[in-house]
XYZ file of N, CA and C in Angstrom:
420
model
N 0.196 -215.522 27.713
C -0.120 -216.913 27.988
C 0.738 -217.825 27.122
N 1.257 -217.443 25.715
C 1.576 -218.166 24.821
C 2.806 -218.468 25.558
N 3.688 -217.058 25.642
C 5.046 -217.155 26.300
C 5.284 -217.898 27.322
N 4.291 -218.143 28.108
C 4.476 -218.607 29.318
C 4.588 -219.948 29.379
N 3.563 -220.602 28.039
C 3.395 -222.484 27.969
C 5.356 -222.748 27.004
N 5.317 -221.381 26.649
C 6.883 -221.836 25.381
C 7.835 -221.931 26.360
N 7.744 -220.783 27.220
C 8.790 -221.074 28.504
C 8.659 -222.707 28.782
N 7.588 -222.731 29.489
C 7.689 -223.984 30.505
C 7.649 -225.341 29.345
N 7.478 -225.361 28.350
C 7.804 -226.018 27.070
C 9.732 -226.184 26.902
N 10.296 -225.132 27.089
C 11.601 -224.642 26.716
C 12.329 -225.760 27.747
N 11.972 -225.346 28.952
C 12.404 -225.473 30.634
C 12.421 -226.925 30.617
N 11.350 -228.023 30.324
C 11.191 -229.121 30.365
C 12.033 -229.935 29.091
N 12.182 -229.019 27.713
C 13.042 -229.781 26.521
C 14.321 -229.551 27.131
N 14.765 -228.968 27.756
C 16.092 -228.234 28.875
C 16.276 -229.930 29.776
N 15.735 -229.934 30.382
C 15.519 -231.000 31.440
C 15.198 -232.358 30.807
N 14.940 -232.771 30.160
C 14.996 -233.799 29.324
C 16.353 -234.217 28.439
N 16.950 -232.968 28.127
C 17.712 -233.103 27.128
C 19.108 -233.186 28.100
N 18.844 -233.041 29.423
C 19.860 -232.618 30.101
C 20.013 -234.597 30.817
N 18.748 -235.319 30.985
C 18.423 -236.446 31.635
C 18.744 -237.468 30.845
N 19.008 -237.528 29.215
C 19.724 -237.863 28.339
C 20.939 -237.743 28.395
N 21.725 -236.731 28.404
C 22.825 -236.645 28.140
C 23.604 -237.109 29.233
N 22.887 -237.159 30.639
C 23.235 -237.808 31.677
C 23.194 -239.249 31.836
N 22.221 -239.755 30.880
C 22.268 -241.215 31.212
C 23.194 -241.474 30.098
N 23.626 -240.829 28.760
C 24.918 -241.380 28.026
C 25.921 -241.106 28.989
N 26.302 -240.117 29.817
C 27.766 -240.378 30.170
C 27.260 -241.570 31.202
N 26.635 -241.869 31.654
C 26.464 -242.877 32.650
C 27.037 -244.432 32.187
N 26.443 -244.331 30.767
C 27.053 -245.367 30.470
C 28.068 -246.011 29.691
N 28.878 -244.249 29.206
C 30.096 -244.399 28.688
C 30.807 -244.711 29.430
N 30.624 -244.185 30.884
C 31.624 -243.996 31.851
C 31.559 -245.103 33.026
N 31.943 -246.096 32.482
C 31.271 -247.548 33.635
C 32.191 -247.612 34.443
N 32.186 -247.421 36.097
C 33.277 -247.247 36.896
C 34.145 -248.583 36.999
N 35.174 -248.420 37.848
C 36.347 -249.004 37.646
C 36.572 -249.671 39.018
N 37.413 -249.693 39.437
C 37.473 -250.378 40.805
C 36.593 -249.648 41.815
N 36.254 -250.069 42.675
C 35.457 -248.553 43.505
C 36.479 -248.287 44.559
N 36.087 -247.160 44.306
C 36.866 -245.620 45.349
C 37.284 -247.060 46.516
N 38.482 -246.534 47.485
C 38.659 -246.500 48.776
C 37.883 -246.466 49.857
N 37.902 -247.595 50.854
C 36.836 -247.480 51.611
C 37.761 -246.660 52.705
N 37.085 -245.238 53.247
C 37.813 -244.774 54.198
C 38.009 -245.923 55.687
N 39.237 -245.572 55.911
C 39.737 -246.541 57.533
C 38.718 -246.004 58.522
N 38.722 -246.932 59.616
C 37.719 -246.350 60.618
C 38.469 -245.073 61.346
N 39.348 -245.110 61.607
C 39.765 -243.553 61.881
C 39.699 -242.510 60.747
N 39.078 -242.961 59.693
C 38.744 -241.829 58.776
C 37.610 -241.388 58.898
N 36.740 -242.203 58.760
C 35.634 -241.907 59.313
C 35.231 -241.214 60.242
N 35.798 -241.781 61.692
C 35.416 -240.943 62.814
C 36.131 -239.499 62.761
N 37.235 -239.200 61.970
C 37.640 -237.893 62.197
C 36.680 -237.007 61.468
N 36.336 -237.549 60.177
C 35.149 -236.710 60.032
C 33.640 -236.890 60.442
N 33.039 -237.697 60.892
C 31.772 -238.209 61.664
C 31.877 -237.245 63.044
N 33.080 -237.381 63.559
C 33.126 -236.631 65.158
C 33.736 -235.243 64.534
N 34.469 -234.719 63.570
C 34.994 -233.454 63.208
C 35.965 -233.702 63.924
N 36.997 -234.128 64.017
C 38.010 -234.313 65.106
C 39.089 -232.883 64.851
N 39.835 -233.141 65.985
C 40.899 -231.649 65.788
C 41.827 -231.955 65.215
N 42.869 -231.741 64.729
C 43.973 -232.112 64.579
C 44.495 -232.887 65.789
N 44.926 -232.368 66.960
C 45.604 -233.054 67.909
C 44.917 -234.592 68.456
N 43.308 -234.379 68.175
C 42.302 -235.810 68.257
C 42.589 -236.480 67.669
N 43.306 -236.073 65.966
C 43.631 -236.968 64.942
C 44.365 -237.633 65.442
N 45.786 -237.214 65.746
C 47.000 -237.230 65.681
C 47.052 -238.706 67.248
N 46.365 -238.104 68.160
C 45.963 -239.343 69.175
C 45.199 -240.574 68.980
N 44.290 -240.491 67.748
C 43.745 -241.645 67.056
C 44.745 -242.257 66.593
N 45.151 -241.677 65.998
C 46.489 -242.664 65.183
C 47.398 -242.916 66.103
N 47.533 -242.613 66.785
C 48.379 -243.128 67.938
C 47.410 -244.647 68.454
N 46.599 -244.928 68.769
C 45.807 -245.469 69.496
C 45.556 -246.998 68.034
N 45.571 -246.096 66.888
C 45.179 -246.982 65.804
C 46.458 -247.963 65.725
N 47.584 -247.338 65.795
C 48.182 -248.376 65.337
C 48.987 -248.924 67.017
N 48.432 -248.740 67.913
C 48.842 -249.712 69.052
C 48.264 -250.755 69.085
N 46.999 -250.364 68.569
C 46.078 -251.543 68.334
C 46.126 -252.873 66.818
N 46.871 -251.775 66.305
C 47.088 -252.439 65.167
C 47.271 -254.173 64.905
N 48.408 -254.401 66.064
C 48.706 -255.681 65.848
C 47.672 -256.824 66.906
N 47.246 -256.289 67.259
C 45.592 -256.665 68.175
C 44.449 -257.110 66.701
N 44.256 -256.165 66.205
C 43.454 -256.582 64.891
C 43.575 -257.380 63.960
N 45.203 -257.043 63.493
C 45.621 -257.903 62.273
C 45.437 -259.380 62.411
N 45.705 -259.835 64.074
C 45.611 -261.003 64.778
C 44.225 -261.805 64.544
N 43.106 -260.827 64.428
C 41.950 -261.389 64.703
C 41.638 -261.156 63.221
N 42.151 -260.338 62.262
C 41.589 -260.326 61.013
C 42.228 -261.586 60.152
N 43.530 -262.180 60.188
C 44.046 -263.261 60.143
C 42.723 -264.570 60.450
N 42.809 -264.442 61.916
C 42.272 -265.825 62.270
C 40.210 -265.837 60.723
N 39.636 -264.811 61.113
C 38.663 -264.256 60.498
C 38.601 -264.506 59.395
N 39.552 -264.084 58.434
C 39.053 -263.957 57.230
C 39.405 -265.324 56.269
N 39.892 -266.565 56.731
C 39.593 -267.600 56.132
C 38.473 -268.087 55.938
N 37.702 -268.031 57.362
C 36.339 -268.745 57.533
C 35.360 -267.389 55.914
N 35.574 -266.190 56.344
C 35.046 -265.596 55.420
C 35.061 -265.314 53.788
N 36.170 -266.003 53.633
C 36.697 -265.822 52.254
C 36.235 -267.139 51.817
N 35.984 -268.249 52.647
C 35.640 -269.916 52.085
C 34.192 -269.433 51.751
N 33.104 -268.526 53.009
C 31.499 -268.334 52.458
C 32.060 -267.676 51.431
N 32.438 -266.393 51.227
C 32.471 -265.968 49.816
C 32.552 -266.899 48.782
N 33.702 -267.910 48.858
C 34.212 -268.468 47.602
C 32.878 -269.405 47.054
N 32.435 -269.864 48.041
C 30.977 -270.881 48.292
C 29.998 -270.038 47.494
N 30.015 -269.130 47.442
C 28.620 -268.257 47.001
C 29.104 -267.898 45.718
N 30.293 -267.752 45.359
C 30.677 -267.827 44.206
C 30.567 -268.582 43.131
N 31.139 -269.804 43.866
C 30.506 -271.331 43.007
C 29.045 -271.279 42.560
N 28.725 -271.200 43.603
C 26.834 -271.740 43.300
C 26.705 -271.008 42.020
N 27.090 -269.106 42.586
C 26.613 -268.313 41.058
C 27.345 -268.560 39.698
N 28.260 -269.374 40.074
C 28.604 -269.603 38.418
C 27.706 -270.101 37.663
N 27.586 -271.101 37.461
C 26.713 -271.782 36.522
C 25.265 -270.902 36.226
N 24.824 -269.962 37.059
C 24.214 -268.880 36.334
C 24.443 -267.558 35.018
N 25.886 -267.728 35.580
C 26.484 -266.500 34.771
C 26.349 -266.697 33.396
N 26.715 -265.610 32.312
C 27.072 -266.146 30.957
C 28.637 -266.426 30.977
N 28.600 -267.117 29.795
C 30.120 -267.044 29.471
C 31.261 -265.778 29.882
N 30.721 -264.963 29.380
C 31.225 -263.469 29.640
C 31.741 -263.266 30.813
N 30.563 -263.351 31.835
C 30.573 -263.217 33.226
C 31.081 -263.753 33.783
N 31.364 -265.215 33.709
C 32.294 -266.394 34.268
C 33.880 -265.851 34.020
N 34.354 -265.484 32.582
C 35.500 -264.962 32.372
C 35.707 -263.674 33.050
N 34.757 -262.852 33.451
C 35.074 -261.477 33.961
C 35.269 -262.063 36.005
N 34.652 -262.934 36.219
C 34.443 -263.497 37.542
C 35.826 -264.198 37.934
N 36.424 -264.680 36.718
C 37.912 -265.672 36.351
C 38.901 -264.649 37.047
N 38.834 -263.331 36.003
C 39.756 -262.138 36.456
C 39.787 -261.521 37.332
N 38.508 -261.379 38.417
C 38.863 -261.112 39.468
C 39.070 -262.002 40.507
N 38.545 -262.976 40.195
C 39.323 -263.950 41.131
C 40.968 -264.156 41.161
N 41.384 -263.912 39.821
C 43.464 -264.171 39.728
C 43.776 -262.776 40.456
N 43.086 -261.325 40.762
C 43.236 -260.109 40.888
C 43.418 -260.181 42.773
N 42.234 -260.899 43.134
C 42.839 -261.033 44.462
C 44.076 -261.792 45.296
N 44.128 -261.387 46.468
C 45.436 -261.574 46.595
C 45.345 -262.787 47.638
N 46.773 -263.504 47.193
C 46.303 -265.059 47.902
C 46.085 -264.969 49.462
N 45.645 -265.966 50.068
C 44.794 -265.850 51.535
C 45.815 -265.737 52.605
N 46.972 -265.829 52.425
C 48.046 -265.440 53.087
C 48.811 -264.384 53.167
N 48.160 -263.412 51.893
C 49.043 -262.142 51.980
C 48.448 -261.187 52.819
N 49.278 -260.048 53.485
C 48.992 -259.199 54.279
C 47.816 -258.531 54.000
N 47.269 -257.955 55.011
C 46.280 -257.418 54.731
C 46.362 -255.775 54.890
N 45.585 -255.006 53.865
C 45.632 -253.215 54.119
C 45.860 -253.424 55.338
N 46.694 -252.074 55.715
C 46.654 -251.293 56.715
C 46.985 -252.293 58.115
N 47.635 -253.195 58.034
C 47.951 -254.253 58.947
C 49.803 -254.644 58.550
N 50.494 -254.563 59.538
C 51.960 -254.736 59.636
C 52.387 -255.479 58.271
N 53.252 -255.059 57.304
C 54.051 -255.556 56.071
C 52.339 -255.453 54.861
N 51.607 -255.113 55.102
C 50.605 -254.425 54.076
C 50.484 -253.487 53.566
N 49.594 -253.264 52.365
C 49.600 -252.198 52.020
C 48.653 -251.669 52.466
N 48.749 -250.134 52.648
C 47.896 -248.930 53.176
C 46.338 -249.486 53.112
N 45.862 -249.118 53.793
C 44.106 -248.727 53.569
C 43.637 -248.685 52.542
N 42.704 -249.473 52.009
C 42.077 -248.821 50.438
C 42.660 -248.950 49.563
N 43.639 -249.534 49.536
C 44.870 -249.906 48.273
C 44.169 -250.727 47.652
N 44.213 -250.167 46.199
C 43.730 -251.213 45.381
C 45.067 -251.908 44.008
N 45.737 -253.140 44.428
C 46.789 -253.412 44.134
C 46.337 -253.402 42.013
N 47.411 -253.224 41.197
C 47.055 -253.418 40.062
C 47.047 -254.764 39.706
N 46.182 -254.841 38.418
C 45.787 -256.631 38.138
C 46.609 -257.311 37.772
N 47.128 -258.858 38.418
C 47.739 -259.541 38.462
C 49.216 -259.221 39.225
N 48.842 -258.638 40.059
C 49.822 -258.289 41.320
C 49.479 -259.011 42.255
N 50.851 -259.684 42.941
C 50.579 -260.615 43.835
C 51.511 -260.578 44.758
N 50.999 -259.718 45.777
C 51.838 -259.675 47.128
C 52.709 -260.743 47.755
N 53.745 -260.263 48.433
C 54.474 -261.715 49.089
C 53.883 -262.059 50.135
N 53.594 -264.030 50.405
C 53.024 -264.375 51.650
C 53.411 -263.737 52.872
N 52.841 -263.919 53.951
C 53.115 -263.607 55.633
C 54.151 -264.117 55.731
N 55.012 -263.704 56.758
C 56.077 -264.285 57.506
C 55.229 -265.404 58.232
C-alpha cells in the first residue's frame, strides 16, 4: 500500500515538475513573427490529399487566376487597411507607453499600401515575412 501512494506521489511530483518547466520555456521563449500562413492551394493539397499531378494542375489554375485576384486584392485592401488603422487609433490611448512604442514598430515594419502584395505579380512569395524596416518598391 505504502509503495503504491509513493508511486502515485512520485508520478504526480513527475507531472508537476514537468508543468513548470513547461511554463518557463513558455515564457523564455516568446514567439516571433508567426509562422506562414499556408496559400490556399496549400491548404487544399493537404485538406483534399492531392496527388502530385492535382498539385501541379492547381498551380496551374492558381496562377491563371492570379492576376484576377491581385486585381480585387488591390481594389480591397485599402478600404481594409483604413478599418484596421481606425481600430488602431482608438487602442492607442489605452496602451502603455511600452505598447504604443512596440505598436510604432510595427506599424514602420509594414509595407506601404502600394507595395505588392505576397504571392501576387512583382511580390513576394506567400507568407513572406519581409525583415524590419524593409520597404518594398511601390506598384507600377
Amino acid at each position: 500500500m505504502m509503495t503504491r501512494v509513493l508511486g502515485i506521489l512520485l508520478m504526480l511530483g513527475v507531472f508537476a515538475a514537468g508543468a513548470v518547466f513547461g511554463a518557463g520555456l513558455v515564457r523564455e521563449h516568446r514567439p516571433g513573427p508567426p509562422p506562414p500562413h499556408p496559400s490556399p492551394a496549400e491548404r487544399l493539397t493537404h485538406q483534399l490529399d492531392l496527388t502530385p499531378a492535382q498539385v501541379a494542375r492547381l498551380h496551374e489554375l492558381e496562377r491563371s487566376h492570379r492576376d484576377e485576384l491581385g486585381a480585387l486584392m488591390r481594389e480591397t485592401m485599402p478600404r481594409i487597411r483604413a478599418v484596421l488603422d481606425s481600430v488602431e487609433n482608438e487602442l492607442r490611448p489605452m496602451l502603455t507607453e511600452a505598447q504604443r512604442a512596440r505598436l510604432d514598430e510595427v506599424q514602420a515594419r509594414r509595407p506601404p499600401p502600394d507595395a505588392p502584395l505576397p504571392g501576387m505579380p512583382g511580390g513576394p512569395p506567400p507568407g513572406h515575412h519581409p525583415p524590419p524596416g524593409h520597404r518594398p518598391p511601390p506598384r507600377p
